[in-house]
Every structure is written in structure tokens, then in C-alpha cells.
Amino acid sequence: QAQLVESGGGVVQPGRSLRLSCAASGLTFSSYAMHWVRQTPDKGLEWVAVISYDGSKIYYLDSVKGRFTISRDNSRNTLYLQMNSLRADDTAVYFCASPVDTPYFDHWGQGTLVTVSS
Amino acid sequence: IQLTQSPSSLSASVGDRVTITCRASQGISSFLAWYQQKPGKAPKLLIYAASTLQSGVPSRFSGSGSGTDFTLTISSLQPEDFATYYCQQLSSYPHTFGGGTKVGIK
């Protein structure tokens, strides 16, 4: 049974950094693209970034380009999201998600809350 | 690509037929998914490629459409179906989501 578990969320001041992790188990992690999606009450669900199975292709939401970096360590079955220069509007629950059984987001983590506040 | 869902909320009774629409700002072929989300939980994939039922999802859920106009239908609403539903396009990046439709109890 494939499972994704996020960690690393918390409260951080504006302008500071935070790194999220997503640990995968029960799947051949190195075979699948991985995505980050965030959710706020105001904006709903918002796709953030994707990294291909081997890390060679990466795409970002425009509003996080230059501030967020998605990466993966296939030897550790772990996805990362390095978030720098955090802003109040980055406050959200962050989910990792992956197309495992279908080409769509059929597996999701439980989410980790990031709160950007002074 | 922007996705506009309607309605944003609705009230229905058990046994009702419920229809939710999702309109894309440009053509996305059939690269559309529907998700169900309950409070405090991650979204759950219901329908992908506009009309393909995800494994394990009850057959009362169905999807249709292509191009710019899509529909999610619940043929007979069950108590466990009260939730928020989202569409998502995977035609191009960013993989945008619709604003959601909250299905409540009448």
C-alpha cells in the first residue's frame, strides 16, 4: 500500500525559510513524478511544483518561482520543498501527491501546515 | 488555464441526482480530474481523463465532457457523499484546480 507522509511544517516569520519533506513507502519512488499542492481557505487548492521521476524536469507556480525549490532523493525515497523568503500568503496546508496507478493525482499525503506570521 | 466550477455550493437530499460543472478558459482535451475532499483530509481522486472512474469509486459517480466543458454527476446522493468537490486540469502547467463545490445536506 503506497503511502506518502509529509513533515516539516510549522510557524515561521516572514522572510525566513522552511523545508518540507515527503517520505514515500510502498511504491517504487524513483519511477514517479512528484508534486506539491497547497490549500488555503481563501484560494482553495493550488498546485505548487512538480519534479520528474529522475529530477531532470521541474516546473513551478509563478508565484513561488525563485523562492521555492523542489528536489528529491531517490535513495531515501523522499521529496523535498525548500521554501525561502516566505510570505504571509504562503500560509497553507502543503500536500505531496503522485500519479502512481493512473496519470493523475491518485496518491496524496495527509498534509503539513505552514503558517507564516510574525 | 482557469477552471470555473459551478455552483460553488449546493444543498441536496439523500437520493438526489447532483450535477457539478467545470469550465476551462481554454481547451484541455480530456485532461481533467475530479476529486472529493472531506474536512481535514486530503483530496481523493474520483474521475480521471474526464470520464474514467478511479478504481474503488462507486459507480454512482460519473464524469463527462471534453474541450472546455465538463460535468461530474452523482446519480443518487448518499450520506457519505456530502463533501467538497474539485476539478483539476492536467493539460498544461500549472495544473490548476477549480474553486470547489461544497455539497451540503438539505
Short mmCIF file of C-alpha atoms in Angstrom, two decimals:
data_model
loop_
_atom_site.label_atom_id
_atom_site.label_comp_id
_atom_site.label_asym_id
_atom_site.label_seq_id
_atom_site.Cartn_x
_atom_site.Cartn_y
_atom_site.Cartn_z
CA GLN A 1 0.00 0.00 0.00
CA ALA A 2 1.60 3.23 -1.20
CA GLN A 3 1.88 5.90 1.46
CA LEU A 4 3.11 9.49 1.45
CA VAL A 5 3.88 11.27 4.72
CA GLU A 6 4.74 14.96 4.89
CA SER A 7 6.69 16.64 7.66
CA GLY A 8 8.48 19.89 8.38
CA GLY A 9 5.58 22.31 8.68
CA GLY A 10 5.35 24.87 11.43
CA VAL A 11 5.20 28.56 12.28
CA VAL A 12 7.83 30.77 10.65
CA GLN A 13 8.36 34.52 10.41
CA PRO A 14 8.01 36.34 7.09
CA GLY A 15 11.24 36.28 5.11
CA ARG A 16 12.51 33.12 6.77
CA SER A 17 12.92 29.61 5.35
CA LEU A 18 11.41 26.19 5.90
CA ARG A 19 12.00 22.79 4.31
CA LEU A 20 9.19 20.30 3.87
CA SER A 21 9.74 16.59 3.37
CA CYS A 22 7.52 13.88 1.94
CA ALA A 23 8.55 10.31 2.75
CA ALA A 24 7.24 7.64 0.39
CA SER A 25 6.76 3.96 1.14
CA GLY A 26 5.08 1.03 -0.56
CA LEU A 27 5.91 2.26 -4.05
CA THR A 28 8.90 2.42 -6.38
CA PHE A 29 9.51 6.08 -5.60
CA SER A 30 12.10 6.56 -8.32
CA SER A 31 9.54 5.68 -11.01
CA TYR A 32 7.07 8.51 -10.37
CA ALA A 33 6.84 12.24 -10.77
CA MET A 34 6.05 14.02 -7.52
CA HIS A 35 4.02 17.16 -6.94
CA TRP A 36 3.44 19.68 -4.16
CA VAL A 37 -0.06 21.14 -3.78
CA ARG A 38 -1.16 23.65 -1.15
CA GLN A 39 -4.55 24.59 0.23
CA THR A 40 -5.89 27.68 1.94
CA PRO A 41 -9.45 28.60 2.88
CA ASP A 42 -9.25 31.64 0.57
CA LYS A 43 -7.56 30.23 -2.54
CA GLY A 44 -8.61 26.60 -2.25
CA LEU A 45 -6.31 24.02 -3.80
CA GLU A 46 -3.26 25.40 -5.60
CA TRP A 47 -0.70 23.33 -7.49
CA VAL A 48 2.82 24.44 -6.49
CA ALA A 49 5.53 22.40 -8.19
CA VAL A 50 6.44 19.14 -9.88
CA ILE A 51 9.63 17.14 -10.30
CA SER A 52 10.03 14.30 -12.77
CA TYR A 53 10.92 10.79 -11.66
CA ASP A 54 14.65 11.41 -12.16
CA GLY A 55 14.72 15.09 -11.22
CA SER A 56 15.53 16.23 -14.74
CA LYS A 57 12.34 18.25 -15.25
CA ILE A 58 10.92 20.76 -12.80
CA TYR A 59 8.07 23.26 -13.05
CA TYR A 60 6.80 25.83 -10.57
CA LEU A 61 3.80 28.01 -9.94
CA ASP A 62 4.80 31.54 -10.99
CA SER A 63 4.26 33.00 -7.52
CA VAL A 64 6.84 30.66 -5.95
CA LYS A 65 9.49 30.72 -8.70
CA GLY A 66 12.81 31.89 -7.37
CA ARG A 67 11.73 31.30 -3.77
CA PHE A 68 10.82 27.59 -3.62
CA THR A 69 12.95 24.66 -4.74
CA ILE A 70 11.60 21.17 -5.27
CA SER A 71 14.04 18.26 -5.10
CA ARG A 72 14.10 14.55 -4.45
CA ASP A 73 16.43 11.91 -3.09
CA ASN A 74 15.51 8.62 -4.73
CA SER A 75 17.93 6.73 -2.48
CA ARG A 76 15.96 7.94 0.55
CA ASN A 77 12.50 7.76 -1.11
CA THR A 78 11.96 11.36 -0.10
CA LEU A 79 10.66 14.51 -1.79
CA TYR A 80 11.56 17.99 -0.54
CA LEU A 81 10.29 21.52 -0.85
CA GLN A 82 12.75 24.20 0.22
CA MET A 83 10.79 27.39 0.85
CA ASN A 84 12.75 30.63 1.15
CA SER A 85 11.64 34.26 1.55
CA LEU A 86 8.33 33.09 2.93
CA ARG A 87 5.38 35.44 2.80
CA ALA A 88 2.08 35.55 4.67
CA ASP A 89 0.26 34.34 1.56
CA ASP A 90 2.35 31.13 1.59
CA THR A 91 0.41 30.11 4.70
CA ALA A 92 -1.34 26.86 3.77
CA VAL A 93 -1.57 23.14 4.25
CA TYR A 94 1.01 21.61 1.92
CA PHE A 95 0.35 18.19 0.38
CA CYS A 96 2.63 15.98 -1.65
CA ALA A 97 0.89 13.97 -4.35
CA SER A 98 1.82 11.48 -7.02
CA PRO A 99 0.40 9.68 -10.04
CA VAL A 100 1.05 6.06 -9.12
CA ASP A 101 -1.77 3.91 -10.50
CA THR A 102 -3.02 6.50 -13.01
CA PRO A 103 -1.52 9.57 -14.75
CA TYR A 104 -3.42 11.70 -12.22
CA PHE A 105 -3.00 12.54 -8.52
CA ASP A 106 -4.16 9.22 -7.09
CA HIS A 107 -1.94 9.24 -4.02
CA TRP A 108 -1.74 12.09 -1.51
CA GLY A 109 -0.08 12.66 1.83
CA GLN A 110 -2.03 13.86 4.85
CA GLY A 111 -0.67 17.40 4.58
CA THR A 112 1.52 19.59 6.77
CA LEU A 113 0.54 23.09 7.92
CA VAL A 114 2.84 26.03 7.23
CA THR A 115 1.99 29.29 8.99
CA VAL A 116 3.91 32.43 8.04
CA SER A 117 3.39 35.02 10.73
CA SER A 118 5.36 37.49 12.79
CA ILE B 1 -5.69 27.86 -17.66
CA GLN B 2 -8.51 28.89 -15.31
CA LEU B 3 -11.19 26.44 -14.19
CA THR B 4 -14.57 27.78 -13.13
CA GLN B 5 -16.77 25.45 -11.13
CA SER B 6 -20.48 25.93 -10.59
CA PRO B 7 -22.26 26.08 -8.36
CA SER B 8 -19.88 26.97 -5.53
CA SER B 9 -22.25 25.26 -3.11
CA LEU B 10 -25.48 23.33 -3.20
CA SER B 11 -27.88 21.65 -0.81
CA ALA B 12 -29.32 18.29 -1.68
CA SER B 13 -31.07 15.33 -0.12
CA VAL B 14 -30.07 11.70 0.02
CA GLY B 15 -31.14 10.08 -3.22
CA ASP B 16 -30.95 13.28 -5.26
CA ARG B 17 -29.15 13.49 -8.58
CA VAL B 18 -26.39 16.09 -8.35
CA THR B 19 -24.55 17.75 -11.23
CA ILE B 20 -21.44 19.94 -10.92
CA THR B 21 -19.90 21.71 -13.88
CA CYS B 22 -16.33 22.80 -14.58
CA ARG B 23 -15.48 25.18 -17.42
CA ALA B 24 -11.91 25.68 -18.64
CA SER B 25 -10.73 29.02 -20.01
CA GLN B 26 -9.22 27.19 -22.99
CA GLY B 27 -9.45 23.73 -24.44
CA ILE B 28 -7.86 20.98 -22.36
CA SER B 29 -8.99 17.93 -24.38
CA SER B 30 -9.87 15.32 -21.74
CA PHE B 31 -7.08 16.12 -19.30
CA LEU B 32 -9.41 16.68 -16.39
CA ALA B 33 -9.81 15.05 -12.99
CA TRP B 34 -12.44 15.27 -10.27
CA TYR B 35 -11.62 14.97 -6.56
CA GLN B 36 -13.68 14.64 -3.41
CA GLN B 37 -12.42 16.19 -0.20
CA LYS B 38 -13.76 15.88 3.32
CA PRO B 39 -12.72 18.20 6.18
CA GLY B 40 -9.21 17.59 7.46
CA LYS B 41 -8.45 15.04 4.75
CA ALA B 42 -6.52 15.01 1.51
CA PRO B 43 -8.42 15.10 -1.79
CA LYS B 44 -9.45 11.73 -3.18
CA LEU B 45 -9.36 11.03 -6.91
CA LEU B 46 -12.81 10.09 -8.25
CA ILE B 47 -12.64 10.54 -12.02
CA TYR B 48 -9.69 10.99 -14.37
CA ALA B 49 -9.33 11.63 -18.07
CA ALA B 50 -12.71 13.39 -17.78
CA SER B 51 -14.77 10.20 -17.66
CA THR B 52 -12.76 7.26 -16.29
CA LEU B 53 -13.87 6.06 -12.88
CA GLN B 54 -10.98 5.54 -10.47
CA SER B 55 -10.71 2.02 -9.07
CA GLY B 56 -12.84 1.56 -5.96
CA VAL B 57 -15.05 4.59 -6.56
CA PRO B 58 -18.79 3.81 -6.58
CA SER B 59 -20.48 3.73 -9.96
CA ARG B 60 -22.95 6.44 -8.93
CA PHE B 61 -20.15 8.88 -9.77
CA SER B 62 -19.64 9.69 -13.44
CA GLY B 63 -17.86 12.32 -15.48
CA SER B 64 -18.32 13.66 -18.97
CA GLY B 65 -17.10 16.38 -21.30
CA SER B 66 -14.10 17.39 -23.32
CA GLY B 67 -12.54 20.60 -24.57
CA THR B 68 -13.79 23.30 -22.21
CA ASP B 69 -16.95 21.97 -20.58
CA PHE B 70 -17.07 19.13 -18.08
CA THR B 71 -19.59 17.62 -15.71
CA LEU B 72 -19.45 15.48 -12.57
CA THR B 73 -22.69 13.67 -11.80
CA ILE B 74 -23.69 11.80 -8.67
CA SER B 75 -26.69 9.72 -9.71
CA SER B 76 -28.12 9.09 -6.24
CA LEU B 77 -26.53 11.09 -3.42
CA GLN B 78 -25.50 9.03 -0.40
CA PRO B 79 -24.76 10.29 3.14
CA GLU B 80 -21.03 9.76 2.65
CA ASP B 81 -21.04 11.98 -0.45
CA PHE B 82 -21.51 15.21 1.47
CA ALA B 83 -18.14 16.83 0.81
CA THR B 84 -16.39 19.38 -1.38
CA TYR B 85 -15.62 18.51 -4.99
CA TYR B 86 -12.82 19.95 -7.12
CA CYS B 87 -11.88 19.69 -10.78
CA GLN B 88 -8.26 19.89 -11.94
CA GLN B 89 -6.72 20.24 -15.37
CA LEU B 90 -3.53 18.42 -16.31
CA SER B 91 -3.27 19.73 -19.86
CA SER B 92 -0.50 22.19 -19.05
CA TYR B 93 1.42 23.66 -16.13
CA PRO B 94 0.39 24.99 -13.70
CA HIS B 95 -2.07 22.17 -13.09
CA THR B 96 -4.86 24.43 -11.86
CA PHE B 97 -7.83 23.46 -9.73
CA GLY B 98 -11.36 24.76 -9.80
CA GLY B 99 -12.67 26.73 -6.85
CA GLY B 100 -14.64 23.82 -5.43
CA THR B 101 -18.29 22.89 -4.95
CA LYS B 102 -19.49 22.18 -1.43
CA VAL B 103 -22.32 19.65 -1.35
CA GLY B 104 -24.35 20.06 1.81
CA ILE B 105 -27.37 18.44 3.35
CA LYS B 106 -30.76 19.98 2.57
#
